């Protein structure tokens, strides 16, 4: 019996639909792998395969799905990687998870993550760091590190993650898989334990672009429970293009190699050449305000987070530290329940919103955001896709960047401006540097996911990256 | 010691629970008096991952209120988060409106409206005293049924100058909102809540003094007494040479004591920022048309109609129009076909009947039917009973109900007005008071009261004063 | 940049207890981050409108129609302390 977990999600779905593969057998194979996982990718794994339902006949055909811890899953621990929600079992399921289950993808497991999605290395989890399958002394990236390690390590066919400033794309890049951040509003946020409301988006982490398109196509759609969700104007199609003729790629003027590891930059330039061989043109585009992206992001995201995390007060759910008075109950609960990075961002966010500082920080950051969004709109008048390396480095060692928060924040340099603009972007593996995966990021205007997936598919074929090579 | 006169400056902040079917940001039904925590959902419990969605009907009611108050309706308004920690605030922020509210400006009667905005109500916190479950410390229980109820907040300009005017204006607002049908506006049940901002300043000056906020007075009487007490407290401070502290105060109506809830230093930093989970509200033509079509005749318009069509004095028109129940009772009385004249009927309702009932009582709840009052007023108009006699009839009606004509008959209160009945009594009165008759004959009408009094005594008050005077003049050849 | 006193003030606003060590560390770390973020506070942006809503959509409203509530036992299921059908908390009036 060949290893059914070697199939991509699409291949497995086709096999099940054709009657060549049993969905329960597939689930069991993955379940066993997930239960035996040594990368600490999981916070919960299903006990057994679900009974076959009508849904198994749906488009996702029973291919099991790993879901990031912060998605509410009824009756199943949903902790957002935090101690303050340890063991919390919600009474409802997140809309996007429910939608995917109805389309035929049963819940395999919940994946580990940076606490409240704050981090770029998955070292901020209350449930321990996640290890990179390519090198277990290194981080898988974050905050969706568990989802990335699960897919890259081969113990899940595909996974759901969330991206706020790069938390799908960067771990995809560091683990050699595909990660897509949708247009803001394309996927419902109802049931996603919030980090930064105006930036959070759910998205797929998969072995290849086809799987990403297949999963993403079932995720979109207006949800009446989320006021900010929109009806995506296009049906997401499985990409087939093998060339990039007529595609204009734009490289931001600020990308010069400075601040980027030489190997990462080399892979980037090679990928550009490959794209040109496939018929694409490459030109420079100015994004003059992108340099302020990190600063604006590290005001807006913590500010929204400081408000979103205020509900964790020990009153209705989660951790409570008993105290004789209300104020002490609040402060001790939150002291004991939140990790260091979360506390830092709550403090930063509270400060930025506080009396006397709002205009200088939050007010300014919101305007910088407008400028960045306008930069991209202007760029898309002359190019179809803006491309950059996904991250400035390959996977770094555990503990290598934990001493200085600022150093960690720099991991998001190329992903953050895209999040601020609310536009979609994908990361695909473009090669290796020092035997570690390097990611190539492609961003497009709002609702251009089909074009992005199409271009990514063509490049992926040409690059021929072996995503399974790193599995230890 | 200065003999400066101080004037009170009052602005009101009113919270109105809207009578929609469901909460402001979720589909839980509104409740009052139900067992705790039986009307909740992930949204109003603020479970992790939940998101708010705005109730379209609350916007509709907000637009109606803005139109009724003559406010400018913002083409685009947004919600803001008001951040603070308290057990009755499950998200640790209240979704409210800040600098882009639904309505700006407006006016009701003599008071200008500053703004009207929408927000959600807090949950209920009930103090339970010592609880063995919690280190034997004082504990409270939180009930989230009320949490998330839609609220409209109305803020006035500081145009009010005394406590009574404030209470009266609040009554007028309440009537207006009742007529609109947007709220039960019941102060006892908490669907109408009023805080007052009070300051004082030397009369005739323009600069505002330091204001204090007096919170949660839950009846019109308490509001009046609270404002009066606070103004007096401030005046005492200033006269003693002190300064008024800006603070939030609580008025205890039983003891008239005013205690501090929160000083300026403890004031919250709410860290307002635009609510990213909600979309802006852009008012469409459809929304405006629907709101306008839903407006009933408002009190001011009704008052205008009373003045124009019925010839009522402006004072009477306002009294009847601004207390909906009075206006309804009045129109029912007028329509009962008794032949009562509008102004006298208004006077009998507004002065005589009301003074015989509890303050703020609805005459429709009394024993006096609208038709009965109208009949009584008609009888007076036809001089079948005197003013004094009619008052006695009204006392009877208030106590037991019944028909005025029947009561007049039964109590023998019919006016003595016919000249043949009265004339001999007047003659007798003049004969009994020759010195008065002499003065009257001389043109000095002052002592006529003596003659009238004599006749009234003889007729047990059932003579018509005007008729007596006429007979006196005739008999004296004046 | 941001001193101990400011840290304590912000921590109070955020209802976060911080040990002495943590206050010192927080002051250093926040100062470092703020030092970088400072640049945007210097930009001249008065005529740039703020992006308060990423999606250019208005009027996501819902009809005033009842939806099912949670049964009370489910609503209270995760509560740390319950009494008389409500969430039990130390009283706001009680002081340490």
JSON list of C-alpha atoms in Angstrom, two decimals, chain A residues 287-396:
[
{"chain": "A", "resi": 287, "resn": "UNK", "atom": "CA", "xyz": [6.60, 52.33, -3.18]},
{"chain": "A", "resi": 288, "resn": "UNK", "atom": "CA", "xyz": [7.91, 55.39, -1.38]},
{"chain": "A", "resi": 289, "resn": "UNK", "atom": "CA", "xyz": [6.03, 54.91, 1.85]},
{"chain": "A", "resi": 290, "resn": "UNK", "atom": "CA", "xyz": [6.61, 51.18, 2.35]},
{"chain": "A", "resi": 291, "resn": "UNK", "atom": "CA", "xyz": [9.62, 52.08, 4.51]},
{"chain": "A", "resi": 292, "resn": "UNK", "atom": "CA", "xyz": [7.17, 53.34, 7.13]},
{"chain": "A", "resi": 293, "resn": "UNK", "atom": "CA", "xyz": [5.14, 50.16, 6.93]},
{"chain": "A", "resi": 294, "resn": "UNK", "atom": "CA", "xyz": [6.69, 48.45, 9.93]},
{"chain": "A", "resi": 295, "resn": "UNK", "atom": "CA", "xyz": [6.27, 51.54, 12.09]},
{"chain": "A", "resi": 296, "resn": "UNK", "atom": "CA", "xyz": [2.65, 52.01, 11.10]},
{"chain": "A", "resi": 297, "resn": "UNK", "atom": "CA", "xyz": [1.98, 48.31, 11.60]},
{"chain": "A", "resi": 298, "resn": "UNK", "atom": "CA", "xyz": [3.56, 48.26, 15.03]},
{"chain": "A", "resi": 299, "resn": "UNK", "atom": "CA", "xyz": [1.21, 51.00, 16.09]},
{"chain": "A", "resi": 300, "resn": "UNK", "atom": "CA", "xyz": [-2.03, 49.85, 14.47]},
{"chain": "A", "resi": 301, "resn": "UNK", "atom": "CA", "xyz": [-1.79, 46.13, 15.23]},
{"chain": "A", "resi": 302, "resn": "UNK", "atom": "CA", "xyz": [-0.88, 46.49, 18.92]},
{"chain": "A", "resi": 303, "resn": "UNK", "atom": "CA", "xyz": [-3.48, 49.26, 19.33]},
{"chain": "A", "resi": 304, "resn": "UNK", "atom": "CA", "xyz": [-6.29, 47.06, 18.02]},
{"chain": "A", "resi": 305, "resn": "UNK", "atom": "CA", "xyz": [-4.90, 44.09, 19.93]},
{"chain": "A", "resi": 306, "resn": "UNK", "atom": "CA", "xyz": [-4.80, 46.00, 23.20]},
{"chain": "A", "resi": 307, "resn": "UNK", "atom": "CA", "xyz": [-8.54, 46.53, 22.81]},
{"chain": "A", "resi": 308, "resn": "UNK", "atom": "CA", "xyz": [-9.33, 43.03, 21.47]},
{"chain": "A", "resi": 309, "resn": "UNK", "atom": "CA", "xyz": [-7.48, 41.36, 24.34]},
{"chain": "A", "resi": 310, "resn": "UNK", "atom": "CA", "xyz": [-9.14, 43.43, 27.05]},
{"chain": "A", "resi": 311, "resn": "UNK", "atom": "CA", "xyz": [-12.00, 40.92, 27.20]},
{"chain": "A", "resi": 312, "resn": "UNK", "atom": "CA", "xyz": [-9.62, 38.42, 28.80]},
{"chain": "A", "resi": 313, "resn": "UNK", "atom": "CA", "xyz": [-10.38, 39.63, 32.29]},
{"chain": "A", "resi": 314, "resn": "UNK", "atom": "CA", "xyz": [-11.18, 36.43, 34.19]},
{"chain": "A", "resi": 315, "resn": "UNK", "atom": "CA", "xyz": [-14.91, 37.15, 34.41]},
{"chain": "A", "resi": 316, "resn": "UNK", "atom": "CA", "xyz": [-16.65, 34.91, 31.88]},
{"chain": "A", "resi": 317, "resn": "UNK", "atom": "CA", "xyz": [-14.10, 32.35, 30.64]},
{"chain": "A", "resi": 318, "resn": "UNK", "atom": "CA", "xyz": [-10.45, 31.44, 30.66]},
{"chain": "A", "resi": 319, "resn": "UNK", "atom": "CA", "xyz": [-7.97, 31.84, 33.45]},
{"chain": "A", "resi": 320, "resn": "UNK", "atom": "CA", "xyz": [-8.96, 33.65, 36.63]},
{"chain": "A", "resi": 321, "resn": "UNK", "atom": "CA", "xyz": [-6.50, 34.35, 39.41]},
{"chain": "A", "resi": 322, "resn": "UNK", "atom": "CA", "xyz": [-8.60, 34.66, 42.55]},
{"chain": "A", "resi": 323, "resn": "UNK", "atom": "CA", "xyz": [-8.10, 37.90, 44.45]},
{"chain": "A", "resi": 324, "resn": "UNK", "atom": "CA", "xyz": [-9.95, 39.76, 47.18]},
{"chain": "A", "resi": 325, "resn": "UNK", "atom": "CA", "xyz": [-10.76, 42.75, 44.99]},
{"chain": "A", "resi": 326, "resn": "UNK", "atom": "CA", "xyz": [-11.72, 43.28, 41.40]},
{"chain": "A", "resi": 327, "resn": "UNK", "atom": "CA", "xyz": [-8.70, 45.31, 40.33]},
{"chain": "A", "resi": 328, "resn": "UNK", "atom": "CA", "xyz": [-6.27, 42.69, 41.62]},
{"chain": "A", "resi": 329, "resn": "UNK", "atom": "CA", "xyz": [-8.26, 39.94, 39.96]},
{"chain": "A", "resi": 330, "resn": "UNK", "atom": "CA", "xyz": [-7.93, 41.74, 36.64]},
{"chain": "A", "resi": 331, "resn": "UNK", "atom": "CA", "xyz": [-4.26, 42.59, 36.92]},
{"chain": "A", "resi": 332, "resn": "UNK", "atom": "CA", "xyz": [-3.07, 39.27, 38.30]},
{"chain": "A", "resi": 333, "resn": "UNK", "atom": "CA", "xyz": [-5.13, 37.23, 35.84]},
{"chain": "A", "resi": 334, "resn": "UNK", "atom": "CA", "xyz": [-3.69, 39.15, 32.94]},
{"chain": "A", "resi": 335, "resn": "UNK", "atom": "CA", "xyz": [-0.19, 39.07, 34.40]},
{"chain": "A", "resi": 336, "resn": "UNK", "atom": "CA", "xyz": [-0.24, 35.32, 34.80]},
{"chain": "A", "resi": 337, "resn": "UNK", "atom": "CA", "xyz": [-2.19, 34.54, 31.63]},
{"chain": "A", "resi": 338, "resn": "UNK", "atom": "CA", "xyz": [-0.31, 36.57, 29.01]},
{"chain": "A", "resi": 339, "resn": "UNK", "atom": "CA", "xyz": [3.24, 35.95, 27.77]},
{"chain": "A", "resi": 340, "resn": "UNK", "atom": "CA", "xyz": [5.93, 38.59, 27.44]},
{"chain": "A", "resi": 341, "resn": "UNK", "atom": "CA", "xyz": [5.39, 39.50, 23.77]},
{"chain": "A", "resi": 342, "resn": "UNK", "atom": "CA", "xyz": [1.64, 39.83, 24.24]},
{"chain": "A", "resi": 343, "resn": "UNK", "atom": "CA", "xyz": [2.17, 42.08, 27.27]},
{"chain": "A", "resi": 344, "resn": "UNK", "atom": "CA", "xyz": [4.62, 44.20, 25.29]},
{"chain": "A", "resi": 345, "resn": "UNK", "atom": "CA", "xyz": [2.15, 44.71, 22.47]},
{"chain": "A", "resi": 346, "resn": "UNK", "atom": "CA", "xyz": [-0.75, 45.42, 24.80]},
{"chain": "A", "resi": 347, "resn": "UNK", "atom": "CA", "xyz": [1.37, 48.07, 26.50]},
{"chain": "A", "resi": 348, "resn": "UNK", "atom": "CA", "xyz": [2.50, 49.54, 23.18]},
{"chain": "A", "resi": 349, "resn": "UNK", "atom": "CA", "xyz": [-1.04, 49.61, 21.86]},
{"chain": "A", "resi": 350, "resn": "UNK", "atom": "CA", "xyz": [-2.51, 51.10, 25.02]},
{"chain": "A", "resi": 351, "resn": "UNK", "atom": "CA", "xyz": [0.17, 53.80, 25.00]},
{"chain": "A", "resi": 352, "resn": "UNK", "atom": "CA", "xyz": [-0.45, 54.63, 21.33]},
{"chain": "A", "resi": 353, "resn": "UNK", "atom": "CA", "xyz": [-4.16, 55.11, 21.98]},
{"chain": "A", "resi": 354, "resn": "UNK", "atom": "CA", "xyz": [-3.86, 56.92, 25.27]},
{"chain": "A", "resi": 355, "resn": "UNK", "atom": "CA", "xyz": [-4.77, 60.51, 25.88]},
{"chain": "A", "resi": 356, "resn": "UNK", "atom": "CA", "xyz": [-2.24, 62.88, 24.39]},
{"chain": "A", "resi": 357, "resn": "UNK", "atom": "CA", "xyz": [-0.63, 60.28, 22.16]},
{"chain": "A", "resi": 358, "resn": "UNK", "atom": "CA", "xyz": [-3.44, 59.26, 19.81]},
{"chain": "A", "resi": 359, "resn": "UNK", "atom": "CA", "xyz": [-2.73, 61.85, 17.12]},
{"chain": "A", "resi": 360, "resn": "UNK", "atom": "CA", "xyz": [1.02, 61.35, 17.13]},
{"chain": "A", "resi": 361, "resn": "UNK", "atom": "CA", "xyz": [0.87, 57.57, 16.87]},
{"chain": "A", "resi": 362, "resn": "UNK", "atom": "CA", "xyz": [-2.44, 55.97, 15.94]},
{"chain": "A", "resi": 363, "resn": "UNK", "atom": "CA", "xyz": [-3.69, 58.96, 13.99]},
{"chain": "A", "resi": 364, "resn": "UNK", "atom": "CA", "xyz": [-0.44, 59.19, 12.03]},
{"chain": "A", "resi": 365, "resn": "UNK", "atom": "CA", "xyz": [-0.25, 55.43, 11.46]},
{"chain": "A", "resi": 366, "resn": "UNK", "atom": "CA", "xyz": [-3.75, 55.41, 9.94]},
{"chain": "A", "resi": 367, "resn": "UNK", "atom": "CA", "xyz": [-2.64, 58.09, 7.49]},
{"chain": "A", "resi": 368, "resn": "UNK", "atom": "CA", "xyz": [0.59, 56.29, 6.62]},
{"chain": "A", "resi": 369, "resn": "UNK", "atom": "CA", "xyz": [-1.66, 53.34, 5.89]},
{"chain": "A", "resi": 370, "resn": "UNK", "atom": "CA", "xyz": [-3.59, 55.41, 3.34]},
{"chain": "A", "resi": 371, "resn": "UNK", "atom": "CA", "xyz": [-0.32, 56.45, 1.70]},
{"chain": "A", "resi": 372, "resn": "UNK", "atom": "CA", "xyz": [0.90, 52.87, 1.43]},
{"chain": "A", "resi": 373, "resn": "UNK", "atom": "CA", "xyz": [-2.39, 51.66, -0.02]},
{"chain": "A", "resi": 374, "resn": "UNK", "atom": "CA", "xyz": [-2.23, 54.49, -2.56]},
{"chain": "A", "resi": 375, "resn": "UNK", "atom": "CA", "xyz": [1.38, 53.56, -3.43]},
{"chain": "A", "resi": 376, "resn": "UNK", "atom": "CA", "xyz": [0.23, 50.06, -4.37]},
{"chain": "A", "resi": 377, "resn": "UNK", "atom": "CA", "xyz": [-2.77, 51.35, -6.34]},
{"chain": "A", "resi": 378, "resn": "UNK", "atom": "CA", "xyz": [-0.42, 53.55, -8.31]},
{"chain": "A", "resi": 379, "resn": "UNK", "atom": "CA", "xyz": [2.03, 50.68, -8.85]},
{"chain": "A", "resi": 380, "resn": "UNK", "atom": "CA", "xyz": [-0.74, 48.43, -10.18]},
{"chain": "A", "resi": 381, "resn": "UNK", "atom": "CA", "xyz": [-1.42, 50.96, -12.90]},
{"chain": "A", "resi": 382, "resn": "UNK", "atom": "CA", "xyz": [1.81, 49.87, -14.52]},
{"chain": "A", "resi": 383, "resn": "UNK", "atom": "CA", "xyz": [2.38, 46.30, -13.27]},
{"chain": "A", "resi": 384, "resn": "UNK", "atom": "CA", "xyz": [0.18, 43.29, -12.59]},
{"chain": "A", "resi": 385, "resn": "UNK", "atom": "CA", "xyz": [2.05, 41.90, -9.58]},
{"chain": "A", "resi": 386, "resn": "UNK", "atom": "CA", "xyz": [4.51, 43.37, -7.10]},
{"chain": "A", "resi": 387, "resn": "UNK", "atom": "CA", "xyz": [7.17, 40.81, -6.16]},
{"chain": "A", "resi": 388, "resn": "UNK", "atom": "CA", "xyz": [9.70, 40.62, -3.32]},
{"chain": "A", "resi": 389, "resn": "UNK", "atom": "CA", "xyz": [11.43, 37.98, -1.27]},
{"chain": "A", "resi": 390, "resn": "UNK", "atom": "CA", "xyz": [8.88, 36.90, 1.33]},
{"chain": "A", "resi": 391, "resn": "UNK", "atom": "CA", "xyz": [11.31, 37.24, 4.24]},
{"chain": "A", "resi": 392, "resn": "UNK", "atom": "CA", "xyz": [14.78, 38.78, 4.51]},
{"chain": "A", "resi": 393, "resn": "UNK", "atom": "CA", "xyz": [16.32, 35.58, 5.90]},
{"chain": "A", "resi": 394, "resn": "UNK", "atom": "CA", "xyz": [15.96, 31.82, 5.90]},
{"chain": "A", "resi": 395, "resn": "UNK", "atom": "CA", "xyz": [14.78, 30.03, 9.05]},
{"chain": "A", "resi": 396, "resn": "UNK", "atom": "CA", "xyz": [16.88, 31.22, 11.98]}
]
